[in-house]
CSV table of C-alpha atoms in Angstrom, one decimal:
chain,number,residue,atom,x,y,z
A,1075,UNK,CA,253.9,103.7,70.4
A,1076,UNK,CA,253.7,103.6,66.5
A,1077,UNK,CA,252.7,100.9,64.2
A,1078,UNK,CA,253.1,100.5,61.1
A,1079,UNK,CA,256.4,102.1,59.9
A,1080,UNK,CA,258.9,99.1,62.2
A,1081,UNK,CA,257.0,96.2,60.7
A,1082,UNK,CA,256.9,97.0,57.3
A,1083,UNK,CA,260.5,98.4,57.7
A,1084,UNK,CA,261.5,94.8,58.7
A,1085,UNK,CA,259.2,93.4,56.2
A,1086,UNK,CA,261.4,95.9,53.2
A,1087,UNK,CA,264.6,94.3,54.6
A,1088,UNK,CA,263.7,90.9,54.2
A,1089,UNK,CA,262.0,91.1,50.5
A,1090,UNK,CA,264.5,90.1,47.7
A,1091,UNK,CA,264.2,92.3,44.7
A,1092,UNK,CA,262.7,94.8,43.5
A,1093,UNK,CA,259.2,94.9,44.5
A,1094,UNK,CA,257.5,98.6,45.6
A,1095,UNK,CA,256.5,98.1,49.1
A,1096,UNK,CA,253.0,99.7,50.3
A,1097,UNK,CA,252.3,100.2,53.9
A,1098,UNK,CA,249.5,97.8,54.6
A,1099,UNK,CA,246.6,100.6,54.6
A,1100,UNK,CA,247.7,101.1,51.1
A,1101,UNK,CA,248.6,97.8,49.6
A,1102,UNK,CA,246.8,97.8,46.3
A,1103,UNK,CA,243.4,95.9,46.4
A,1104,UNK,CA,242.8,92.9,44.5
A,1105,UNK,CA,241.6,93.0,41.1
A,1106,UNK,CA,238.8,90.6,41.8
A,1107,UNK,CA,237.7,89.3,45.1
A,1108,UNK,CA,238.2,86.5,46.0
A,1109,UNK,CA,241.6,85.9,43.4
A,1110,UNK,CA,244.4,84.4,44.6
A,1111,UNK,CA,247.9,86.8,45.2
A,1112,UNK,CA,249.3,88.0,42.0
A,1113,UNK,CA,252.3,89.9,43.8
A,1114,UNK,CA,255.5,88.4,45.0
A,1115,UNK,CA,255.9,86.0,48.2
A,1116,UNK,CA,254.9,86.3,51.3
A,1117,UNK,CA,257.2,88.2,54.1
A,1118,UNK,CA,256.8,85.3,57.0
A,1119,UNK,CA,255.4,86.8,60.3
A,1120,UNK,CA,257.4,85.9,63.2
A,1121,UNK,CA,257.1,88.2,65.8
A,1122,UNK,CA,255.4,91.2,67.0
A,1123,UNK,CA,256.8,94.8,65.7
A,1124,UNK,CA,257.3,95.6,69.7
A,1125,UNK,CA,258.2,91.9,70.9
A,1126,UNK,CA,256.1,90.1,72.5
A,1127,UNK,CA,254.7,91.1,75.8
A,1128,UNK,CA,254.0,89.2,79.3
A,1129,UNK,CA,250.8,88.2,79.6
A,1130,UNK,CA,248.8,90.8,82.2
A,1131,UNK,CA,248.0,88.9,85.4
A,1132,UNK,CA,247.4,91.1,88.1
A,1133,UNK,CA,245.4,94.2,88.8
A,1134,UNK,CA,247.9,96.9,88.9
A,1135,UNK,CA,249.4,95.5,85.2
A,1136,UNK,CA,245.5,95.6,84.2
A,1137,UNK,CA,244.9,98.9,85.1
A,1138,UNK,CA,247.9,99.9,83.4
A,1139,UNK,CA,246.5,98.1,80.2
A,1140,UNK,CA,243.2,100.1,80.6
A,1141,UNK,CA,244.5,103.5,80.6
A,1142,UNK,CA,246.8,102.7,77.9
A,1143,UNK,CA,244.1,101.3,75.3
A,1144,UNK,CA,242.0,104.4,76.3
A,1145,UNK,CA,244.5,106.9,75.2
A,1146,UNK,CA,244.7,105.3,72.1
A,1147,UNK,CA,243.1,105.5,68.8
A,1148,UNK,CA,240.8,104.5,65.8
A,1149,UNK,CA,239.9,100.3,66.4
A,1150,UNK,CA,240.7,97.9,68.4
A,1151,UNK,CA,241.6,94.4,67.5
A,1152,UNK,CA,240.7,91.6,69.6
A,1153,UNK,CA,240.9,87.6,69.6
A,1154,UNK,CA,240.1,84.8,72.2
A,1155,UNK,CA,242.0,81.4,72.9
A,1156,UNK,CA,240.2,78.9,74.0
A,1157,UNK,CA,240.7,75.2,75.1
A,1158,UNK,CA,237.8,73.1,73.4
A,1159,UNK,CA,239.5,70.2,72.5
A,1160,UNK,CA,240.4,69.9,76.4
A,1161,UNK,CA,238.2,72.0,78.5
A,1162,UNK,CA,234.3,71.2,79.2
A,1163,UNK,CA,234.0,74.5,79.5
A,1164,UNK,CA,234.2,77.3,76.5
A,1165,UNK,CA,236.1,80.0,78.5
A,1166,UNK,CA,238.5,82.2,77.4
A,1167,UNK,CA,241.8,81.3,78.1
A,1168,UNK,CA,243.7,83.9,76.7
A,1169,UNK,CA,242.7,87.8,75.8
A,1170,UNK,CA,244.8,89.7,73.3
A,1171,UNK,CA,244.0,93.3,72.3
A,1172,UNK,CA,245.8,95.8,69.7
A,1173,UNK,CA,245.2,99.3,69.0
A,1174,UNK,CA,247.2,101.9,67.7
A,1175,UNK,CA,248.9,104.0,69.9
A,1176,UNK,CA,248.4,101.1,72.8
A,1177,UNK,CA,250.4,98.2,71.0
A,1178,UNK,CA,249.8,95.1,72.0
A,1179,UNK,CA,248.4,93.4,75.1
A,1180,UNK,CA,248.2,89.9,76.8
A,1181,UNK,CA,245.4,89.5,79.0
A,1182,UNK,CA,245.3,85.9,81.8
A,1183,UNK,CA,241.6,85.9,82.1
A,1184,UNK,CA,242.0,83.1,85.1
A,1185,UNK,CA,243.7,85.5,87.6
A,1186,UNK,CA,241.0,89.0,86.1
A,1187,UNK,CA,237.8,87.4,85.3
A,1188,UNK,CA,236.4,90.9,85.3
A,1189,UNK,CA,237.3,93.0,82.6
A,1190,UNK,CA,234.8,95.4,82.5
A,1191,UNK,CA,237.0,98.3,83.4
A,1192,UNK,CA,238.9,97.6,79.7
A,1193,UNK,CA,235.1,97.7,78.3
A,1194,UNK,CA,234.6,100.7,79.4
A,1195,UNK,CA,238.1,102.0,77.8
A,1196,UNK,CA,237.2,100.7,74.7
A,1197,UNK,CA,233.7,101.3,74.4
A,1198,UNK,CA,233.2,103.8,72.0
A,1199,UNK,CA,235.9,102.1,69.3
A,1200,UNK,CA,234.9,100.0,66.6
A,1201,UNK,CA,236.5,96.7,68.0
A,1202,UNK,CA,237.9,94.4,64.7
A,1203,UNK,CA,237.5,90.5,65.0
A,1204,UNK,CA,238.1,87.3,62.7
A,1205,UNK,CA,235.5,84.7,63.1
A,1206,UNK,CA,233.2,87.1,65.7
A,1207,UNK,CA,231.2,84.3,66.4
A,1208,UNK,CA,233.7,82.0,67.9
A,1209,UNK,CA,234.7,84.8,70.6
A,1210,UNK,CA,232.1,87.2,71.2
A,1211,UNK,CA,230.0,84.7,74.0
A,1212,UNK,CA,233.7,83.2,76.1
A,1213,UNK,CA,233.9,87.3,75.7
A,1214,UNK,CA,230.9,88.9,77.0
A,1215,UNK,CA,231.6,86.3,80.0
A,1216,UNK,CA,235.2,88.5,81.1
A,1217,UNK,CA,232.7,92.0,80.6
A,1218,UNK,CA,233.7,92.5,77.5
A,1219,UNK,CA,230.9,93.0,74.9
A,1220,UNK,CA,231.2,95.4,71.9
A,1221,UNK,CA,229.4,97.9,70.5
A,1222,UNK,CA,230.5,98.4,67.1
A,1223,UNK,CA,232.6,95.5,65.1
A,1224,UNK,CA,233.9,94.0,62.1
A,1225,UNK,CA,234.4,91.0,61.3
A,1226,UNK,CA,237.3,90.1,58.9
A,1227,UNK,CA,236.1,87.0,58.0
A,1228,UNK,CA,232.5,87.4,57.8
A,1229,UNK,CA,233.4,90.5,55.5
A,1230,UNK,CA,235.9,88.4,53.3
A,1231,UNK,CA,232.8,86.0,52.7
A,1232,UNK,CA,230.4,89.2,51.5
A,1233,UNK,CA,233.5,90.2,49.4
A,1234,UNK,CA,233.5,86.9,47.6
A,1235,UNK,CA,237.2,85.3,48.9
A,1236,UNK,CA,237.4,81.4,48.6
A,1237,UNK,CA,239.7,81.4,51.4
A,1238,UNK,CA,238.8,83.1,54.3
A,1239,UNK,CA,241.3,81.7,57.1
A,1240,UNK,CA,243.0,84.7,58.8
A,1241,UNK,CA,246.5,83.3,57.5
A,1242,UNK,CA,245.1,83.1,53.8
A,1243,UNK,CA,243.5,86.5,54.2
A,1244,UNK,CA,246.5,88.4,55.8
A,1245,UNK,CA,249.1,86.5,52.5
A,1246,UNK,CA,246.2,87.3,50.1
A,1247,UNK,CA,245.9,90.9,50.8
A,1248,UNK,CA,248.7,92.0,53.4
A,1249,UNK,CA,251.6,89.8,52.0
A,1250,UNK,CA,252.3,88.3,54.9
A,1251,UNK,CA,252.2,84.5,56.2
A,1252,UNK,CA,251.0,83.5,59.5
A,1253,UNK,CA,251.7,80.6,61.2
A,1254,UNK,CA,248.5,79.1,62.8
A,1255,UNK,CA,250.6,75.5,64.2
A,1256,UNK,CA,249.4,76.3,67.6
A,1257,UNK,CA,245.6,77.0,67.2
A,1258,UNK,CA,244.3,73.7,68.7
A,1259,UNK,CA,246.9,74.2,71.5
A,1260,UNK,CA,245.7,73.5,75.5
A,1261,UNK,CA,245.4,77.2,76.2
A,1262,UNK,CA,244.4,75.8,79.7
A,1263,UNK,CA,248.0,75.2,80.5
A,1264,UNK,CA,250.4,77.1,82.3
A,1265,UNK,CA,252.8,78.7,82.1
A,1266,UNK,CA,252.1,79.6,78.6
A,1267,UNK,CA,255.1,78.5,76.2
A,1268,UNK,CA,257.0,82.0,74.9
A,1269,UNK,CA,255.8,80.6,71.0
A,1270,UNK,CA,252.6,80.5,72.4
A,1271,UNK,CA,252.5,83.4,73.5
A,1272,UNK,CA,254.0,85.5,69.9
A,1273,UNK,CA,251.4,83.2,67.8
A,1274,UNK,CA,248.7,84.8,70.1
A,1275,UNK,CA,249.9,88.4,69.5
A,1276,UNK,CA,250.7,87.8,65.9
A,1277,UNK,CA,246.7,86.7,65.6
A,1278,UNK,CA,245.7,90.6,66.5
A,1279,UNK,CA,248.9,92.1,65.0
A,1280,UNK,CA,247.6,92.8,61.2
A,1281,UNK,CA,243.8,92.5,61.9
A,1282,UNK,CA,243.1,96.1,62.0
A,1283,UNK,CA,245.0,96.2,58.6
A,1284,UNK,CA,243.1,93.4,57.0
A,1285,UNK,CA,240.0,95.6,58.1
A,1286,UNK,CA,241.3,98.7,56.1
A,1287,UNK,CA,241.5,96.2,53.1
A,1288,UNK,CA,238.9,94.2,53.0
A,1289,UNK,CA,236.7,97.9,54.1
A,1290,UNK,CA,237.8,99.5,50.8
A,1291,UNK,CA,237.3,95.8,49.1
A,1292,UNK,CA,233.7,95.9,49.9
A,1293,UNK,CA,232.9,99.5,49.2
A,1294,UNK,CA,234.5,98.5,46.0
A,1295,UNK,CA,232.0,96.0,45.5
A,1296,UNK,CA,229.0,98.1,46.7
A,1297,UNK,CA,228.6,96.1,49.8
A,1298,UNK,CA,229.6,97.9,52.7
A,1299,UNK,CA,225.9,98.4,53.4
A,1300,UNK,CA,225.7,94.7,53.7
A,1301,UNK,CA,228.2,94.2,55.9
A,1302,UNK,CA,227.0,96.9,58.4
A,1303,UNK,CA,223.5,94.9,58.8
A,1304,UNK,CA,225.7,91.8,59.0
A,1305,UNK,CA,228.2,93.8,62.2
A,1306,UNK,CA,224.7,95.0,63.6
A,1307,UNK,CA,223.5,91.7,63.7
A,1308,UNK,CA,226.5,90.4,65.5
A,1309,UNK,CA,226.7,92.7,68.0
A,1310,UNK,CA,222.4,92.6,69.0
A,1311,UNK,CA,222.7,88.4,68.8
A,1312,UNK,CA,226.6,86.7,69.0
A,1313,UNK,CA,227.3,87.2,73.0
A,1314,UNK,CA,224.5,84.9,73.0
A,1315,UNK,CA,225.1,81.6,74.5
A,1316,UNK,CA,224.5,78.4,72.3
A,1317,UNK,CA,220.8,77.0,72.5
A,1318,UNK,CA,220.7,74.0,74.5
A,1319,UNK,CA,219.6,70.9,72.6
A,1320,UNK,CA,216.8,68.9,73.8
A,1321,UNK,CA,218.6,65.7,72.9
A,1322,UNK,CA,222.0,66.3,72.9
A,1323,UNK,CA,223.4,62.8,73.4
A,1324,UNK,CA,221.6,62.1,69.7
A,1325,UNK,CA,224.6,64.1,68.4
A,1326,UNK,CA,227.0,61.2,69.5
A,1327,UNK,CA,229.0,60.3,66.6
A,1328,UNK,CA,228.6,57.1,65.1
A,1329,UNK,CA,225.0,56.7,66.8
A,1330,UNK,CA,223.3,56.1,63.2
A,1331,UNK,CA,224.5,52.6,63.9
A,1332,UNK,CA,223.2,51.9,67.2
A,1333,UNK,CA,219.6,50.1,66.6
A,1334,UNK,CA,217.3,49.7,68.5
A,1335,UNK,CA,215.1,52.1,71.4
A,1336,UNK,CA,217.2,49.8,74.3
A,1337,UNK,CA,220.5,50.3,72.9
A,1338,UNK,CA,220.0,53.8,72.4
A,1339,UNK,CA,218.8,53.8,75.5
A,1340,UNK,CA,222.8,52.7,76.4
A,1341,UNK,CA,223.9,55.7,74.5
A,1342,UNK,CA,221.8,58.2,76.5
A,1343,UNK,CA,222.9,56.7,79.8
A,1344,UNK,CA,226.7,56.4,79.0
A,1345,UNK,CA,226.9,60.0,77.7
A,1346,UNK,CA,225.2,61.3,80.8
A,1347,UNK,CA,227.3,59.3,83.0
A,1348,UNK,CA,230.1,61.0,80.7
A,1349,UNK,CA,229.1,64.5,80.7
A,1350,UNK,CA,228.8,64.6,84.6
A,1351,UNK,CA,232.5,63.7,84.4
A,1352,UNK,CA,233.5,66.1,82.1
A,1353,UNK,CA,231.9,68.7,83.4
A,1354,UNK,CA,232.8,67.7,87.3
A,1355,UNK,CA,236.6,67.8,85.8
A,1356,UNK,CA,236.4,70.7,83.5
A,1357,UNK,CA,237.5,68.3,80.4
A,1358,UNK,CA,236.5,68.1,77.1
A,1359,UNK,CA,233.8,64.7,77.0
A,1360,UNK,CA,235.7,63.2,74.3
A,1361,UNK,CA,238.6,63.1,76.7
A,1362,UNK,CA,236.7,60.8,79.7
A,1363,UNK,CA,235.5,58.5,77.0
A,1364,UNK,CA,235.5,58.6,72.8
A,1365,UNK,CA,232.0,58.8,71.7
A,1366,UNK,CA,233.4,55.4,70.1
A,1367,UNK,CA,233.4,53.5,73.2
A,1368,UNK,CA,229.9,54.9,74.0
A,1369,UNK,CA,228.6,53.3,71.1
A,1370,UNK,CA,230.5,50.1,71.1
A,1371,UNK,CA,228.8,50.0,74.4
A,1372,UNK,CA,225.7,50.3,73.6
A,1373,UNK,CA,226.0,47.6,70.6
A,1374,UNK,CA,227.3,45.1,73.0
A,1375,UNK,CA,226.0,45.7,76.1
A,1376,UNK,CA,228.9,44.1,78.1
A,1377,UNK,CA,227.5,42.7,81.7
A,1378,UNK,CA,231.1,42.8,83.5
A,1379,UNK,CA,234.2,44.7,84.0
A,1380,UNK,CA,236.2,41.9,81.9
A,1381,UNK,CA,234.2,42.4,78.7
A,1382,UNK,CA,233.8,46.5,79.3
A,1383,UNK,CA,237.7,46.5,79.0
A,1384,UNK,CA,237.9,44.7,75.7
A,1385,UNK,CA,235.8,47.1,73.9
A,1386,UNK,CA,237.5,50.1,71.7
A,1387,UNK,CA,238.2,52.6,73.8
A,1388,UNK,CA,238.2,51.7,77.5
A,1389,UNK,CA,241.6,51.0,77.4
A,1390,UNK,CA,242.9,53.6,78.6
A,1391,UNK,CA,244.4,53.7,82.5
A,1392,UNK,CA,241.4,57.0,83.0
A,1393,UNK,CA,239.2,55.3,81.3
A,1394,UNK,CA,239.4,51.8,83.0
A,1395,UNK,CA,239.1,53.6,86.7
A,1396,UNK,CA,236.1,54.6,85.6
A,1397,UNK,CA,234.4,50.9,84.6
A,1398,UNK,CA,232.0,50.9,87.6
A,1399,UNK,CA,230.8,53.8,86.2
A,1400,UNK,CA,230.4,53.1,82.8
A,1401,UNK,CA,228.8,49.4,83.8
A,1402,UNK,CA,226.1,51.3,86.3
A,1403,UNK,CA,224.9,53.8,83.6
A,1404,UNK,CA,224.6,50.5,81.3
A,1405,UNK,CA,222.7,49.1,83.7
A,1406,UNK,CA,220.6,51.8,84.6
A,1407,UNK,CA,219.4,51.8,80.8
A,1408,UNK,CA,218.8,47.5,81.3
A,1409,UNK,CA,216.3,48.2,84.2
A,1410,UNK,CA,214.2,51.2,82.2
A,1411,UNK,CA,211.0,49.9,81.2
A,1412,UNK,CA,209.6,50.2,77.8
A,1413,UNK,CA,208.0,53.5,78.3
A,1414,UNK,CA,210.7,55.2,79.5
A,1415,UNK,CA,213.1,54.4,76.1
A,1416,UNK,CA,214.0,56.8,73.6
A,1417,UNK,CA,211.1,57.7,71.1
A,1418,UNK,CA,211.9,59.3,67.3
A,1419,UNK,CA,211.7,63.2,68.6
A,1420,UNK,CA,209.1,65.7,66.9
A,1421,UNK,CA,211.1,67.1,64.2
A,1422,UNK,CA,210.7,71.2,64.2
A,1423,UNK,CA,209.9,72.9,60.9
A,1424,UNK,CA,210.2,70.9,57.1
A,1425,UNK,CA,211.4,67.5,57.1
A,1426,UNK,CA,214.5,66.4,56.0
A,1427,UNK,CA,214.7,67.4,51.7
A,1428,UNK,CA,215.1,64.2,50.5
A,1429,UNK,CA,212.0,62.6,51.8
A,1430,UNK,CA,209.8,66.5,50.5
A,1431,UNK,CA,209.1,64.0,47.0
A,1432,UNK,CA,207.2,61.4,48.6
A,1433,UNK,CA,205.4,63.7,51.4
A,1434,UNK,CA,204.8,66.8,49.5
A,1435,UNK,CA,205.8,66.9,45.7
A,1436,UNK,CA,204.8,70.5,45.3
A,1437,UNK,CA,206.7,71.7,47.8
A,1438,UNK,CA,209.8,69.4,46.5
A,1439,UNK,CA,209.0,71.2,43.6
A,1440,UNK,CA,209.2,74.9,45.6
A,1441,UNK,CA,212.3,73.8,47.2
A,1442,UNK,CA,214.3,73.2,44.0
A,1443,UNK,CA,213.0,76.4,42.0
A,1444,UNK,CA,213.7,78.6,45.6
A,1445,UNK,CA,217.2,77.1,45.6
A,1446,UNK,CA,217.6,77.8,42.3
A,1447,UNK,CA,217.1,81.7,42.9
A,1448,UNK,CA,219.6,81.7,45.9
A,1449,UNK,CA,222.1,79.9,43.5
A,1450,UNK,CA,221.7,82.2,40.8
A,1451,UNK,CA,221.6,85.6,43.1
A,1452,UNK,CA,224.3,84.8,44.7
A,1453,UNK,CA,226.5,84.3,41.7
A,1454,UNK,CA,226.0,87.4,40.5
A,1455,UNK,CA,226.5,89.1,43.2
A,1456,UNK,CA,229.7,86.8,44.5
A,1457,UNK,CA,228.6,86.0,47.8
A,1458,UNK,CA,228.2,82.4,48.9
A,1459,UNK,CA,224.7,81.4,48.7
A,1460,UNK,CA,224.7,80.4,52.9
A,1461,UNK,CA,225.3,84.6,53.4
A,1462,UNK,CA,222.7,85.7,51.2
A,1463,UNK,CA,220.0,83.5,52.7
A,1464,UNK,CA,220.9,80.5,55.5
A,1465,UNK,CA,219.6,77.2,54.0
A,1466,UNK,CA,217.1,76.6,57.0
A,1467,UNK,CA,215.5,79.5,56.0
A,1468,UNK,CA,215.2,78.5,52.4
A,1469,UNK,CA,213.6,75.2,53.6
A,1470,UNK,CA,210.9,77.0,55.8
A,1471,UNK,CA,209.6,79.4,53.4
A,1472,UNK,CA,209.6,76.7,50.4
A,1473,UNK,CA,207.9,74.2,52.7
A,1474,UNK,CA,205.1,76.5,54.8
A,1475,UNK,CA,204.8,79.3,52.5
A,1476,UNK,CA,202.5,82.4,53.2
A,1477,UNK,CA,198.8,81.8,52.5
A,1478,UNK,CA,198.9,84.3,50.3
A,1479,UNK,CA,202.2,84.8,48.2
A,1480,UNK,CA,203.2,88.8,47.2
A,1481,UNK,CA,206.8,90.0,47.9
A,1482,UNK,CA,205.4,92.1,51.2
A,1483,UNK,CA,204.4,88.5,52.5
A,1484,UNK,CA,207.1,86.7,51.6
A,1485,UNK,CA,209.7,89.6,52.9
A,1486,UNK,CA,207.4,89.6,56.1
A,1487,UNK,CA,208.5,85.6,56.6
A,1488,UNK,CA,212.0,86.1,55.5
A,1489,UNK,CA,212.1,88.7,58.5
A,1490,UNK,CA,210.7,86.2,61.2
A,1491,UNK,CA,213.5,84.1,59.9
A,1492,UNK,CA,216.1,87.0,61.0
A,1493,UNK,CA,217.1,87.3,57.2
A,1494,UNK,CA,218.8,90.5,56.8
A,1495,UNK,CA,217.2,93.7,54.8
A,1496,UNK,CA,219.3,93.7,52.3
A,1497,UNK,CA,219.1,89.9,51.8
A,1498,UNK,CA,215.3,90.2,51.1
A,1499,UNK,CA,215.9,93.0,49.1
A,1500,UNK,CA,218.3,90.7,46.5
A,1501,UNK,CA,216.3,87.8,46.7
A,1502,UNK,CA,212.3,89.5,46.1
A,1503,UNK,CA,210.9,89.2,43.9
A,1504,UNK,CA,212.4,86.1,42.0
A,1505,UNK,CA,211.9,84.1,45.3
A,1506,UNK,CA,208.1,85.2,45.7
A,1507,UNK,CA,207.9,84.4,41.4
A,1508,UNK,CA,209.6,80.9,42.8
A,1509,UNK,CA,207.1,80.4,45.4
A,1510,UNK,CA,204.2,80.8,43.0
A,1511,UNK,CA,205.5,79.0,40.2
């Protein structure tokens, strides 16, 4: 199969005008990242250049997938649909793979969990995603974990771009316009609606394009170098799964206006009694019961069925099945005694900035000069400040400093933070001269 010459042929025929037409590999580059398109509209992106396939569901069309994507050449694209808006779980729902001289493929994780054969195939290729971080964990759970990437977004971020959506990224520097209507679809459901399916394919259908650009964008810039750490790091650290929170039910929204150790007490029970549901059911928490209800709940404590069902958000037929359910984890939290409530957890690492001033005023002091540095580095090198250092770090280092401050010290923390070499490289010495001060 080729690729480029149908699309852009189709892309020709439907520009008005007289505009030269480059092949996406050779569209010109932008005369500033992170600039806004100063060439004509957009060519809308409605289908895939071979149509858009059937998605692969059995072994013999998966085998048939592999050998094709190993015969073909140069990267591979890749993307992930998941369901988290309705799915306890964050499986992928949906594989979709492009390479050139392959096309396109479809892949129904739920009928081929394992697809470690197609790792294999695609091993040795540089595999191309947007957003790396959402996919690469639901991912490495189907086998599939790679071994070199790049990540278009990540790399429109180093490049300086304000907008770095895959739609805006493809119009900025591909001229063409995604749709992205169905990107916080049920990908859980089947079958999977034909549209579905052609936004899906569309999603990996440019990507390896946008690579080429956005490659030659950085290398522009001098920071292809910086990128490559950045891929490196991906690969050793994003199939990880997300850290487990100690507390997680304190992340209930709205919570802040729950007082009180008994009525938090509420909220603890209720979203446990909630998150045995969701996860029983494979649905997303919010969809047994709103984190609204739990904390109505808990600022009420209702006593019977009658009152439960006049709160905000146990209205609902699912909901109200549940009641007994609700009223027993409310209770459980009644009979608790004192010692078992919630306490204020141990906060890890610097406090929270606005209370450094009262606490410690020289490390306030630390914290404003260190942020100061980041600020200025990162505008003049046109990279947002939370890519060349994360903000946790900066809080760490300006609140627990070495004992004894030099740039080899201070580049010796910044590593146990997981901060990039050429990150402490930008930043020493003005952040060590910042630490001093």
């Amino acid at each position: 199969m080729t690729d480029e010459p149908p699309l852009r042929r189709r892309a020709a025929a439907s520009r008005t005008g007289n505009e030269t037409q480059h092949p996406p590999s050779a569209r010109p580059e932008p005369s500033d990242a992170g600039t806004e398109p100063t060439g004509g509209e957009s060519v809308p992106l409605t289908a895939p250049r071979e149509g858009t396939p059937e998605p692969v569901a059995v072994p013999e069309q998966l085998a048939e997938v592999v050998a094709r994507f190993a015969a073909g050449t140069g990267p591979v694209a890749l993307d992930a649909e998941r369901a988290s808006g309705y799915r306890y779980s964050q499986r992928a729902y949906l594989v979709q793979l492009r390479r050139g001289g392959a096309g396109t493929a479809l892949i129904d994780p739920l009928p081929l969990p394992d697809l470690s054969a197609l790792d294999a195939a695609i091993a040795e290729a540089e595999w191309v995603l947007h957003a790396a971080s959402q996919d690469l964990a639901c991912l490495a759970e189907l086998g599939l974990r790679p071994r070199r990437l790049f990540d278009t977004e990540l790399a429109a971020r180093l490049a300086g771009f304000e907008r770095v959506g895959l739609a805006a990224l493809t119009e900025q520097l591909l001229g063409f316009s995604l749709e992205k209507h169905h990107s916080a679809a049920d990908w859980s459901s089947r079958p999977l609606p034909e549209s579905w399916l052609t936004y899906a394919a569309l999603d990996v259908e440019l990507l390896t394009d946008l690579r080429d650009a956005l490659d030659a964008e950085l290398a522009r810039q001098g920071k292809s170098e910086w990128a490559a750490e950045e891929f490196a790091a991906l690969v050793r650290t994003g199939a990880r799964p997300p850290r487990v929170r100690a507390e997680p039910w304190r992340r209930t929204s709205g919570i802040h206006r729950v007082r009180g150790a008994r009525a938090q007490a509420r909220v603890r029970s209720l979203w446990y009694a909630r998150d045995q549901i969701a996860a029983r059911r494979d649905a997303a928490p919010g969809r047994v019961l709103p984190d609204a209800a739990i904390v109505a709940a808990a600022e009420l404590d209702p006593k019977d069925e009658k009152t439960l069902l006049t709160l905000p958000g146990f209205g609902g037929r699912s909901v109200r099945r549940l009641a007994r359910t609700w009223l027993a984890a409310l209770d459980d939290a009644r009979q608790l005694p004192d010692d078992a409530l919630p306490v204020t957890p141990t906060v890890e690492g610097p406090p929270p900035p606005h209370r450094w001033a009262e606490r410690d005023p020289a490390a306030a002091a630390r914290l404003a000069r260190c942020r100061e540095v980041v600020l200025r580095v990162a505008g003049e090198h046109n990279l947002p400040p939370e890519n060349l250092i994360t903000p946790d770090t900066v809080r760490r280092v300006a609140w627990q400093p070495p004992e004894e401050i030099t740039e080899a010290t201070v580049a010796e923390v910044l590593r146990s933070f997981n901060a990039r070499e050429w990150q402490i490289a930008l930043l020493l010495p003005a952040l060590a001269e910042a630490l001093l001060a």
